[in-house]
Short mmCIF file of C-alpha atoms in Angstrom, two decimals:
data_model
loop_
_atom_site.label_atom_id
_atom_site.label_comp_id
_atom_site.label_asym_id
_atom_site.label_seq_id
_atom_site.Cartn_x
_atom_site.Cartn_y
_atom_site.Cartn_z
CA MET A 41 -40.44 -10.75 -10.19
CA GLU A 42 -40.42 -14.55 -9.46
CA SER A 43 -37.02 -14.65 -8.32
CA TRP A 44 -33.94 -13.20 -6.58
CA ASP A 45 -32.08 -13.56 -10.12
CA GLN A 46 -35.06 -12.21 -12.02
CA PHE A 47 -34.91 -9.38 -9.53
CA ILE A 48 -31.03 -8.69 -9.92
CA ASP A 49 -31.03 -8.23 -13.82
CA MET A 50 -34.02 -6.16 -13.41
CA ALA A 51 -32.31 -4.06 -11.34
CA ASP A 52 -29.49 -3.90 -13.24
CA ALA A 53 -31.37 -3.05 -16.05
CA TYR A 54 -32.77 -0.41 -14.08
CA THR A 55 -29.69 1.40 -12.51
CA SER A 56 -28.70 2.06 -16.26
CA SER A 57 -31.41 3.18 -17.55
CA THR A 58 -31.59 0.40 -20.23
CA MET A 59 -35.45 -0.50 -19.65
CA GLY A 60 -38.42 0.76 -21.47
CA GLU A 61 -41.17 2.66 -20.10
CA LYS A 62 -43.47 0.63 -19.44
CA GLU A 63 -41.03 -2.20 -17.56
CA VAL A 64 -39.52 0.75 -15.39
CA ALA A 65 -43.17 2.05 -14.58
CA ALA A 66 -43.87 -1.71 -13.40
CA PHE A 67 -40.31 -2.04 -11.05
CA GLU A 68 -40.71 1.05 -9.33
CA LYS A 69 -44.13 -0.20 -8.28
CA ASP A 70 -42.88 -3.45 -7.05
CA ILE A 71 -40.21 -1.93 -5.38
CA SER A 72 -42.28 0.77 -3.35
CA LYS A 73 -45.67 -1.29 -3.01
CA ASP A 74 -44.51 -4.93 -2.54
CA GLY A 75 -42.59 -5.35 1.45
CA LYS A 76 -40.68 -8.20 -0.46
CA TRP A 77 -38.66 -6.29 -3.65
CA GLU A 78 -38.85 -3.59 -1.52
CA SER A 79 -36.32 -4.32 1.22
CA ALA A 80 -34.63 -6.34 -1.39
CA TRP A 81 -34.06 -2.81 -3.40
CA THR A 82 -33.00 -1.68 -0.17
CA LEU A 83 -30.55 -4.87 0.04
CA TYR A 84 -29.50 -3.90 -4.12
CA GLN A 85 -28.25 -0.41 -3.21
CA GLU A 86 -26.41 -1.32 0.07
CA ALA A 87 -24.59 -4.25 -1.91
CA LYS A 88 -23.82 -1.70 -4.84
CA ALA A 89 -22.65 0.64 -2.19
CA SER A 90 -20.49 -2.24 -0.28
CA ILE A 91 -19.09 -3.04 -4.48
CA GLU A 92 -18.09 0.61 -4.68
CA VAL A 93 -16.32 1.10 -1.16
CA GLU A 94 -13.94 -1.97 -1.70
CA ALA A 95 -13.39 -1.74 -5.27
CA GLU A 96 -12.25 1.85 -4.31
CA ALA A 97 -9.69 0.86 -1.85
CA HIS A 98 -8.58 -1.75 -3.96
CA VAL A 99 -7.79 0.81 -6.51
CA LYS A 100 -6.20 3.27 -4.24
CA ALA A 101 -4.01 0.46 -3.11
CA ARG A 102 -2.82 -0.24 -6.56
CA TRP A 103 -2.35 3.24 -7.46
CA ASN A 104 -0.06 3.92 -4.03
CA ARG A 105 1.88 0.96 -4.99
CA GLU A 106 2.24 1.89 -8.46
CA TYR A 107 2.57 5.68 -7.61
CA MET A 108 5.76 4.77 -3.87
CA ALA A 109 7.59 2.65 -7.36
CA SER A 110 7.63 5.43 -9.35
CA GLN A 111 9.46 7.74 -6.78
CA GLU A 112 11.99 5.69 -6.63
CA PRO A 113 13.82 4.83 -9.46
CA LYS A 114 17.09 6.37 -8.75
CA VAL A 115 16.93 4.50 -5.03
CA ARG A 116 16.63 0.83 -7.02
CA ASN A 117 19.49 1.67 -9.81
CA MET A 118 21.25 2.31 -6.78
CA ALA A 119 20.49 -0.66 -4.84
CA PRO A 120 23.45 -2.91 -6.14
CA LEU A 121 25.79 0.09 -4.82
CA VAL A 122 24.13 0.48 -1.68
CA TRP A 123 24.53 -3.83 -0.99
CA LEU A 124 27.85 -3.33 -2.14
CA ALA A 125 28.76 -0.58 0.96
CA ALA A 126 27.32 -3.11 3.19
CA ALA A 127 29.09 -6.16 2.33
CA VAL A 128 32.26 -3.63 2.61
CA ILE A 129 31.44 -2.73 6.10
CA VAL A 130 31.41 -5.92 6.54
CA VAL A 131 34.25 -7.47 5.48
CA LEU A 132 35.87 -3.73 6.91
CA ALA A 133 34.76 -4.78 10.14
CA ALA A 134 36.01 -8.09 10.57
CA VAL A 135 39.30 -7.21 9.19
CA VAL A 136 39.70 -4.34 12.04
CA PHE A 137 38.59 -7.26 14.53
CA TRP A 138 40.97 -10.34 13.15
CA GLN A 139 43.40 -8.86 11.32
CA ILE A 140 43.22 -10.74 8.09
CA GLY A 141 45.93 -10.93 6.09
CA LYS A 142 44.80 -14.07 3.94
CA LYS A 143 40.71 -14.42 1.99
CA PRO A 144 39.86 -18.27 3.15
CA SER A 145 37.41 -19.38 0.67
CA THR A 146 35.09 -21.45 3.25
CA PRO A 147 33.45 -20.76 6.25
CA GLU A 148 35.48 -23.83 7.59
CA ALA A 149 38.84 -22.32 6.97
CA LEU A 150 37.79 -18.49 7.53
CA TYR A 151 36.48 -19.94 11.06
CA ALA A 152 40.13 -22.09 11.94
CA LEU A 153 41.67 -18.80 10.66
CA HIS A 154 39.56 -16.71 13.42
CA THR A 155 40.20 -19.11 16.15
CA GLU A 156 43.67 -19.42 15.76
CA ASN A 157 44.17 -15.70 16.17
CA ILE A 158 41.63 -15.74 19.00
CA GLN A 159 43.96 -17.85 21.06
CA LEU A 160 46.53 -15.05 20.91
CA SER A 161 44.23 -12.45 22.96
CA LEU A 162 41.83 -14.73 25.16
CA GLY A 163 42.44 -12.82 28.32
CA GLN A 164 41.41 -9.44 26.59
CA ARG A 165 38.66 -10.30 24.82
CA GLY A 166 35.86 -12.75 26.78
CA THR A 167 35.32 -16.36 26.96
CA LEU A 168 36.61 -19.14 24.86
CA ASP A 169 32.90 -19.89 24.05
CA SER A 170 32.09 -16.67 22.65
CA GLU A 171 35.12 -15.75 21.16
CA LEU A 172 34.56 -18.86 18.89
CA ARG A 173 31.21 -18.48 18.24
CA PHE A 174 31.40 -14.32 17.15
CA ALA A 175 34.74 -15.93 14.57
CA LYS A 176 32.00 -18.47 13.23
CA ALA A 177 29.28 -15.68 13.18
CA ASN A 178 31.78 -13.75 10.87
CA ALA A 179 33.04 -15.98 9.47
CA LEU A 180 29.67 -17.34 7.69
CA LEU A 181 28.61 -13.46 7.04
CA ASN A 182 32.10 -12.85 5.35
CA ALA A 183 30.47 -15.48 3.33
CA GLU A 184 27.33 -13.85 2.98
CA GLN A 185 25.97 -17.13 4.56
CA TYR A 186 22.82 -14.42 6.34
CA ARG A 187 20.35 -17.20 7.37
CA GLU A 188 23.17 -19.60 9.21
CA SER A 189 24.88 -16.67 11.38
CA ILE A 190 21.94 -15.70 13.13
CA PRO A 191 21.41 -18.61 15.59
CA ILE A 192 25.19 -18.18 16.05
CA LEU A 193 24.74 -13.85 16.77
CA GLN A 194 21.27 -15.31 18.92
CA GLU A 195 23.69 -17.05 20.68
CA LEU A 196 26.37 -14.11 21.81
CA LEU A 197 23.38 -12.04 22.94
CA ASP A 198 22.24 -14.65 24.99
CA ASP A 199 25.74 -15.29 25.95
CA THR A 200 26.69 -12.52 29.63
CA SER A 201 29.87 -12.89 29.21
CA PHE A 202 29.95 -11.36 25.51
CA THR A 203 30.54 -7.74 25.88
CA ARG A 204 30.63 -6.44 22.16
CA LEU A 205 26.73 -6.49 21.91
CA ASP A 206 25.82 -3.79 19.81
CA PHE A 207 28.20 -4.87 17.22
CA ALA A 208 26.27 -8.06 17.19
CA ARG A 209 22.53 -6.60 17.10
CA LEU A 210 24.00 -4.47 14.16
CA HIS A 211 25.20 -7.89 12.09
CA MET A 212 22.35 -9.67 13.25
CA GLY A 213 19.91 -6.95 11.90
CA ILE A 214 21.69 -7.06 9.06
CA SER A 215 21.33 -10.82 8.93
CA TYR A 216 18.01 -10.38 8.90
CA LEU A 217 18.11 -7.72 6.32
CA GLN A 218 19.02 -10.28 3.93
CA THR A 219 17.13 -12.86 4.17
CA GLU A 220 14.08 -10.43 4.09
CA GLN A 221 12.64 -10.42 7.96
CA ASN A 222 12.01 -7.13 7.66
CA GLN A 223 10.36 -6.67 10.74
CA GLN A 224 13.45 -8.64 13.00
CA ALA A 225 15.94 -6.27 11.22
CA GLU A 226 13.87 -3.22 12.39
CA GLN A 227 13.73 -5.22 16.25
CA MET A 228 17.43 -5.32 16.06
CA PHE A 229 18.57 -1.88 14.95
CA SER A 230 16.26 -0.73 17.28
CA GLN A 231 17.98 -2.06 20.06
CA ILE A 232 21.30 -0.64 19.41
CA HIS A 233 21.83 2.14 22.07
CA THR A 234 21.42 5.52 21.28
CA GLU A 235 25.05 6.52 22.38
CA SER A 236 27.08 3.71 21.14
CA ALA A 237 29.34 3.62 18.21
CA PHE A 238 27.06 1.54 15.98
CA ARG A 239 24.08 3.68 16.29
CA TYR A 240 24.88 5.54 13.05
CA ASP A 241 25.58 2.13 11.37
CA ALA A 242 22.28 1.08 12.43
CA MET A 243 20.38 4.05 11.40
CA TRP A 244 22.09 3.15 7.46
CA TYR A 245 20.40 0.16 7.38
CA GLN A 246 16.84 1.68 9.10
CA ALA A 247 17.00 3.75 6.10
CA LEU A 248 17.72 1.17 3.77
CA LEU A 249 15.59 -1.22 5.45
CA ALA A 250 12.57 1.66 5.04
CA LEU A 251 13.38 2.66 1.36
CA LYS A 252 13.93 -1.46 0.72
CA GLN A 253 9.64 -1.19 2.41
CA ASN A 254 9.11 1.77 0.36
CA LYS A 255 8.42 3.56 3.19
CA THR A 256 9.53 6.90 2.47
CA ILE A 257 8.86 8.97 4.77
CA PRO A 258 10.68 7.42 7.99
CA ALA A 259 14.07 6.36 5.26
CA LYS A 260 14.12 10.34 4.86
CA LEU A 261 14.15 10.99 8.20
CA HIS A 262 17.22 8.47 9.35
CA LEU A 263 18.91 9.82 5.81
CA GLU A 264 18.23 13.80 7.31
CA THR A 265 19.43 12.96 10.27
CA LEU A 266 23.08 10.50 9.24
CA GLN A 267 23.51 13.50 6.47
CA THR A 268 24.00 16.09 9.78
CA GLU A 269 25.50 13.92 12.24
CA SER A 270 27.98 11.48 10.94
CA LYS A 271 30.78 11.56 8.90
CA THR A 272 30.91 8.26 7.78
CA TYR A 273 27.19 8.26 6.30
CA SER A 274 26.68 12.00 5.20
CA THR A 275 27.75 12.34 1.79
CA ARG A 276 26.13 8.52 0.60
CA ALA A 277 22.69 9.83 2.80
CA ALA A 278 22.93 13.10 1.13
CA GLU A 279 23.07 11.34 -2.71
CA LEU A 280 20.21 9.03 -1.33
CA LEU A 281 18.32 11.81 -0.27
CA ASP A 282 18.67 13.66 -3.98
CA ALA A 283 17.66 10.39 -5.70
CA LEU A 284 14.62 10.38 -3.35
CA GLU A 285 13.77 13.62 -4.37
CA MET B 219 -4.78 10.13 -24.15
CA THR B 220 -6.91 13.43 -25.30
CA GLU B 221 -9.32 14.40 -22.55
CA ALA B 222 -12.50 14.00 -25.34
CA ASP B 223 -11.50 10.22 -25.34
CA CYS B 224 -10.78 9.79 -21.48
CA ILE B 225 -14.04 10.96 -21.54
CA LEU B 226 -15.63 8.20 -23.56
CA ASP B 227 -13.52 5.50 -22.04
CA LEU B 228 -14.86 6.06 -18.84
CA LYS B 229 -18.35 6.47 -19.52
CA ALA B 230 -17.85 2.73 -21.87
CA GLY B 231 -16.92 1.36 -18.65
CA SER B 232 -15.28 -2.32 -18.83
CA HIS B 233 -11.68 -2.52 -19.77
CA LYS B 234 -11.88 1.38 -21.15
CA ARG B 235 -12.94 2.47 -18.27
CA GLU B 236 -10.06 0.82 -16.45
CA ALA B 237 -7.64 1.91 -18.27
CA ALA B 238 -8.55 5.42 -18.98
CA ALA B 239 -9.16 5.70 -14.46
CA ASP B 240 -5.18 4.39 -14.82
CA ALA B 241 -4.31 6.92 -17.02
CA LEU B 242 -5.73 10.06 -15.71
CA PHE B 243 -3.94 8.71 -12.00
CA ARG B 244 -0.84 9.12 -14.39
CA GLN B 245 -1.62 12.11 -16.42
CA TYR B 246 -1.73 14.07 -13.25
CA GLN B 247 0.23 12.69 -10.87
CA GLY B 248 2.15 16.12 -10.47
CA LEU B 249 -0.05 17.68 -8.33
CA ILE B 250 0.72 15.18 -5.70
CA LYS B 251 3.84 17.29 -5.19
CA HIS B 252 2.39 20.46 -5.79
CA ALA B 253 -0.38 19.80 -2.76
CA LEU B 254 2.88 18.43 -0.40
CA LYS B 255 4.09 22.74 -1.25
CA LYS B 256 1.05 24.72 -1.48
CA HIS B 257 -0.45 22.81 0.82
CA LYS B 258 2.22 21.68 3.57
CA LEU B 259 0.29 17.92 3.48
CA THR B 260 2.15 14.94 4.22
CA GLU B 261 2.93 12.84 1.16
CA ASP B 262 0.82 10.92 2.23
CA GLU B 263 -2.34 13.33 2.75
CA ALA B 264 -1.19 14.40 -0.13
CA PHE B 265 -1.54 10.83 -2.04
CA ASP B 266 -5.19 10.57 -0.50
CA ALA B 267 -6.28 13.35 -1.76
CA TYR B 268 -5.44 13.02 -5.17
CA SER B 269 -6.41 9.54 -5.73
CA ASP B 270 -9.81 10.42 -3.98
CA THR B 271 -10.19 13.05 -6.87
CA ILE B 272 -9.20 10.44 -9.55
CA LEU B 273 -11.81 7.94 -7.98
CA ALA B 274 -14.77 10.71 -7.67
CA VAL B 275 -13.35 12.39 -11.38
CA VAL B 276 -14.17 8.41 -12.67
CA LYS B 277 -17.65 8.01 -10.48
CA GLN B 278 -18.89 11.03 -11.79
CA VAL B 279 -17.80 10.56 -15.76
CA GLY B 280 -18.85 7.02 -15.72
CA ALA B 281 -22.29 8.05 -14.38
CA GLY B 282 -22.56 10.16 -17.37
CA ASP B 283 -22.52 13.23 -14.66
CA PHE B 284 -19.70 15.57 -15.36
CA ASN B 285 -21.49 18.03 -18.04
CA GLU B 286 -18.83 18.86 -19.88
CA LYS B 287 -19.05 22.47 -19.52
CA SER B 288 -15.14 22.93 -18.26
CA LYS B 289 -12.50 20.87 -19.35
CA LEU B 290 -11.68 17.85 -17.67
CA SER B 291 -8.45 18.73 -16.11
CA THR B 292 -9.95 22.12 -14.87
CA TYR B 293 -12.98 19.76 -13.20
CA LEU B 294 -9.98 17.85 -11.66
CA GLN B 295 -7.72 20.65 -10.62
CA THR B 296 -11.04 21.77 -8.56
CA ILE B 297 -12.22 18.59 -7.02
CA PHE B 298 -8.09 18.42 -6.08
CA PHE B 299 -8.49 21.64 -4.06
CA ARG B 300 -10.99 20.71 -2.51
CA ARG B 301 -9.83 17.63 -0.81
CA CYS B 302 -6.51 19.06 -0.45
CA VAL B 303 -8.60 22.06 2.26
CA ASP B 304 -10.41 18.62 3.92
CA GLN B 305 -7.00 17.40 4.59
CA VAL B 306 -5.93 20.84 5.60
CA ARG B 307 -9.00 21.08 7.78
CA LYS B 308 -8.81 17.12 9.51
CA LYS B 309 -6.03 18.26 10.98
CA SER B 310 -6.23 22.09 12.00
CA THR B 311 -8.25 23.93 14.26
CA ASN B 312 -9.00 26.67 12.66
CA PRO B 313 -12.10 26.74 9.93
CA VAL B 314 -10.58 27.32 6.20
CA MET B 315 -12.68 30.13 4.70
CA LEU B 316 -15.74 28.11 2.32
CA THR B 317 -15.28 30.98 -0.29
CA GLU B 318 -12.05 29.80 -0.76
CA ILE B 319 -13.91 26.94 -2.59
CA PRO B 320 -15.28 26.75 -5.37
CA ASP B 321 -18.77 25.46 -5.43
CA MET B 322 -18.69 22.47 -8.28
CA LYS B 323 -20.19 19.21 -6.78
CA ASP B 324 -18.16 16.32 -7.59
CA GLY B 325 -20.68 13.80 -5.73
CA SER B 326 -17.99 12.20 -3.53
CA ARG B 327 -18.04 12.33 0.26
CA ASN B 328 -15.49 15.07 1.67
CA ALA B 329 -13.89 14.35 5.20
CA GLU B 330 -16.20 15.84 7.12
CA GLU B 331 -18.67 12.95 5.81
CA GLN B 332 -16.48 10.18 5.52
CA ALA B 333 -15.55 10.78 9.53
CA VAL B 334 -18.77 10.71 10.60
CA ASN B 335 -19.58 7.76 8.76
CA HIS B 336 -17.03 6.13 9.59
CA ASP B 337 -18.64 2.98 10.88
CA GLU B 338 -20.43 2.75 8.07
CA LEU B 339 -17.61 2.54 5.39
CA LYS B 340 -16.44 0.22 8.14
CA ALA B 341 -19.21 -2.08 7.68
CA LEU B 342 -19.91 -1.81 4.11
CA LYS B 343 -16.13 -3.14 3.96
CA ALA B 344 -16.76 -5.72 5.52
CA TYR B 345 -19.40 -7.49 3.40
CA MET B 346 -17.64 -7.54 0.98
CA GLN B 347 -14.79 -8.79 2.62
CA SER B 348 -16.97 -11.92 4.02
CA LEU B 349 -17.20 -12.77 0.24
CA SER B 350 -14.83 -15.35 -1.36
CA GLU B 351 -12.02 -13.37 -3.89
CA ASN B 352 -13.89 -14.65 -6.83
CA CYS B 353 -17.00 -13.04 -5.42
CA ARG B 354 -15.63 -9.92 -4.71
CA LYS B 355 -13.53 -9.74 -8.29
CA ILE B 356 -17.02 -10.44 -10.06
CA LEU B 357 -19.01 -8.07 -8.26
CA MET B 358 -16.36 -4.96 -8.70
CA LEU B 359 -16.02 -5.73 -12.43
CA ARG B 360 -19.54 -5.73 -13.35
CA TYR B 361 -21.27 -3.22 -10.33
CA TYR B 362 -17.66 -0.63 -10.62
CA TRP B 363 -16.12 -0.81 -13.38
CA GLY B 364 -19.43 -1.76 -15.44
CA TYR B 365 -18.09 -4.66 -17.30
CA GLU B 366 -21.46 -6.29 -18.92
CA ASP B 367 -20.08 -8.29 -21.17
CA MET B 368 -20.20 -12.10 -19.53
CA ASP B 369 -17.66 -13.24 -22.11
CA GLU B 370 -15.54 -10.60 -21.32
CA ILE B 371 -15.56 -11.22 -17.60
CA ALA B 372 -15.65 -14.93 -17.86
CA LYS B 373 -12.09 -14.65 -19.65
CA LYS B 374 -10.33 -12.42 -17.40
CA LEU B 375 -11.89 -14.36 -14.18
CA GLY B 376 -10.81 -17.41 -15.91
CA LEU B 377 -14.38 -18.92 -16.26
CA LYS B 378 -15.42 -21.18 -18.31
CA ASN B 379 -17.38 -19.45 -20.66
CA ALA B 380 -20.38 -16.11 -19.78
CA ASN B 381 -23.14 -18.29 -18.62
CA THR B 382 -20.74 -19.60 -15.70
CA ALA B 383 -19.72 -15.94 -15.20
CA GLY B 384 -23.45 -14.74 -15.31
CA SER B 385 -24.53 -17.55 -12.64
CA LEU B 386 -21.59 -16.60 -10.28
CA ARG B 387 -22.39 -12.93 -10.44
CA HIS B 388 -26.35 -14.02 -9.80
CA ARG B 389 -25.14 -16.11 -6.77
CA CYS B 390 -21.93 -13.92 -5.22
CA MET B 391 -24.84 -10.42 -5.28
CA LYS B 392 -27.17 -12.65 -3.43
CA GLN B 393 -24.89 -13.70 -1.35
CA LEU B 394 -23.80 -10.37 -0.67
CA MET B 395 -27.29 -8.92 -0.53
CA THR B 396 -28.02 -11.57 2.30
CA ILE B 397 -25.24 -11.56 4.38
CA ILE B 398 -26.12 -7.79 4.77
CA GLN B 399 -29.86 -8.52 5.25
CA LYS B 400 -28.24 -10.71 7.96
CA SER B 401 -26.27 -8.31 9.60
CA GLN B 402 -28.86 -5.82 10.22
CA GLN B 403 -31.05 -8.21 11.55
CA ARG B 404 -28.44 -8.38 14.06
CA GLU B 405 -28.26 -4.64 14.51
CA ARG B 406 -32.26 -5.03 15.49
#
């Protein structure tokens, strides 16, 4: 053998048993007696072991993605309904807080309507600035402008006079979720207090987030808790759990 | 896919082996749910046991080490049982009776061997990670999936022709061997 390329070709032929008898004898002599090719043979075997480890990891990862996808076809089909449910919650929350009588079509119109209402109850709710920001954030959320709502919600969280922190965290989490910022969404939902009135809303979205990321096990844990503890989400959680089985 | 066809394709190598491996994986997926119930494994543990089983079968059959005296499905399920027991043993303080485990070699590492050789496995993985993506792909196609036709490899990787694929294969294999050599020299 004179070159590494030749060695590799011969090693390949040797390991696949496609060599003739004389060639086998010559090769075995080289890899047992010749220091250089003896080391090369050891390195060749190590290289093949390394390739096998990498290839198996690669295949396992691909099969895992396929398996997880195959376990959730009903969840995928239900996704539009789940997001519709989320949108309904956002709309209902806006109605409760601003008593919306009409549905403006643009964020600016919504913002204007909310500031009009807010001035009447300023004394009860907090500073004008924080209420204006809250109104603007909700207007953006209603218009599904989630990315734009995030900095406004962050300002609210940073505002020491604003008291409805968990509500802002919930909606910030939803906005992060809608804009594919999953890690930030999880952080927001996790910050909602365990005694908060929004704890089950947060848990519901954490379950959806986990499903979105194909993390079936944490999703099921959240859904099982919701099924037993939350009147609002009990039925939907049960439906999702059935779909996941 | 019949068992006979599966065995033939796994032995054939190249795209046939890849397709047969995927078909085998899909055909017996129900075993994962079985492991969840019978062995009380988590979904991740059951999936690991199952995918390791399929890989072991692909390796044994591909290397011509499956003697075909038993059915492929029986062989696969026996390996799977061992893998599940391995998973249970990993997290249990009570040893599982070895007499319960059928004696059937599958050539792959069991859980204990994997634990002991964790550092070795980590090193083996790291060597490949030092290569370019194209190098990793061509080496996996040639040496794991058994693609021998350089034309086929060239088409699969979008390379110019068989000669280009052949040169790349040599270059990448030499590169990998050099990385391993340097790493071993550093350890001494």
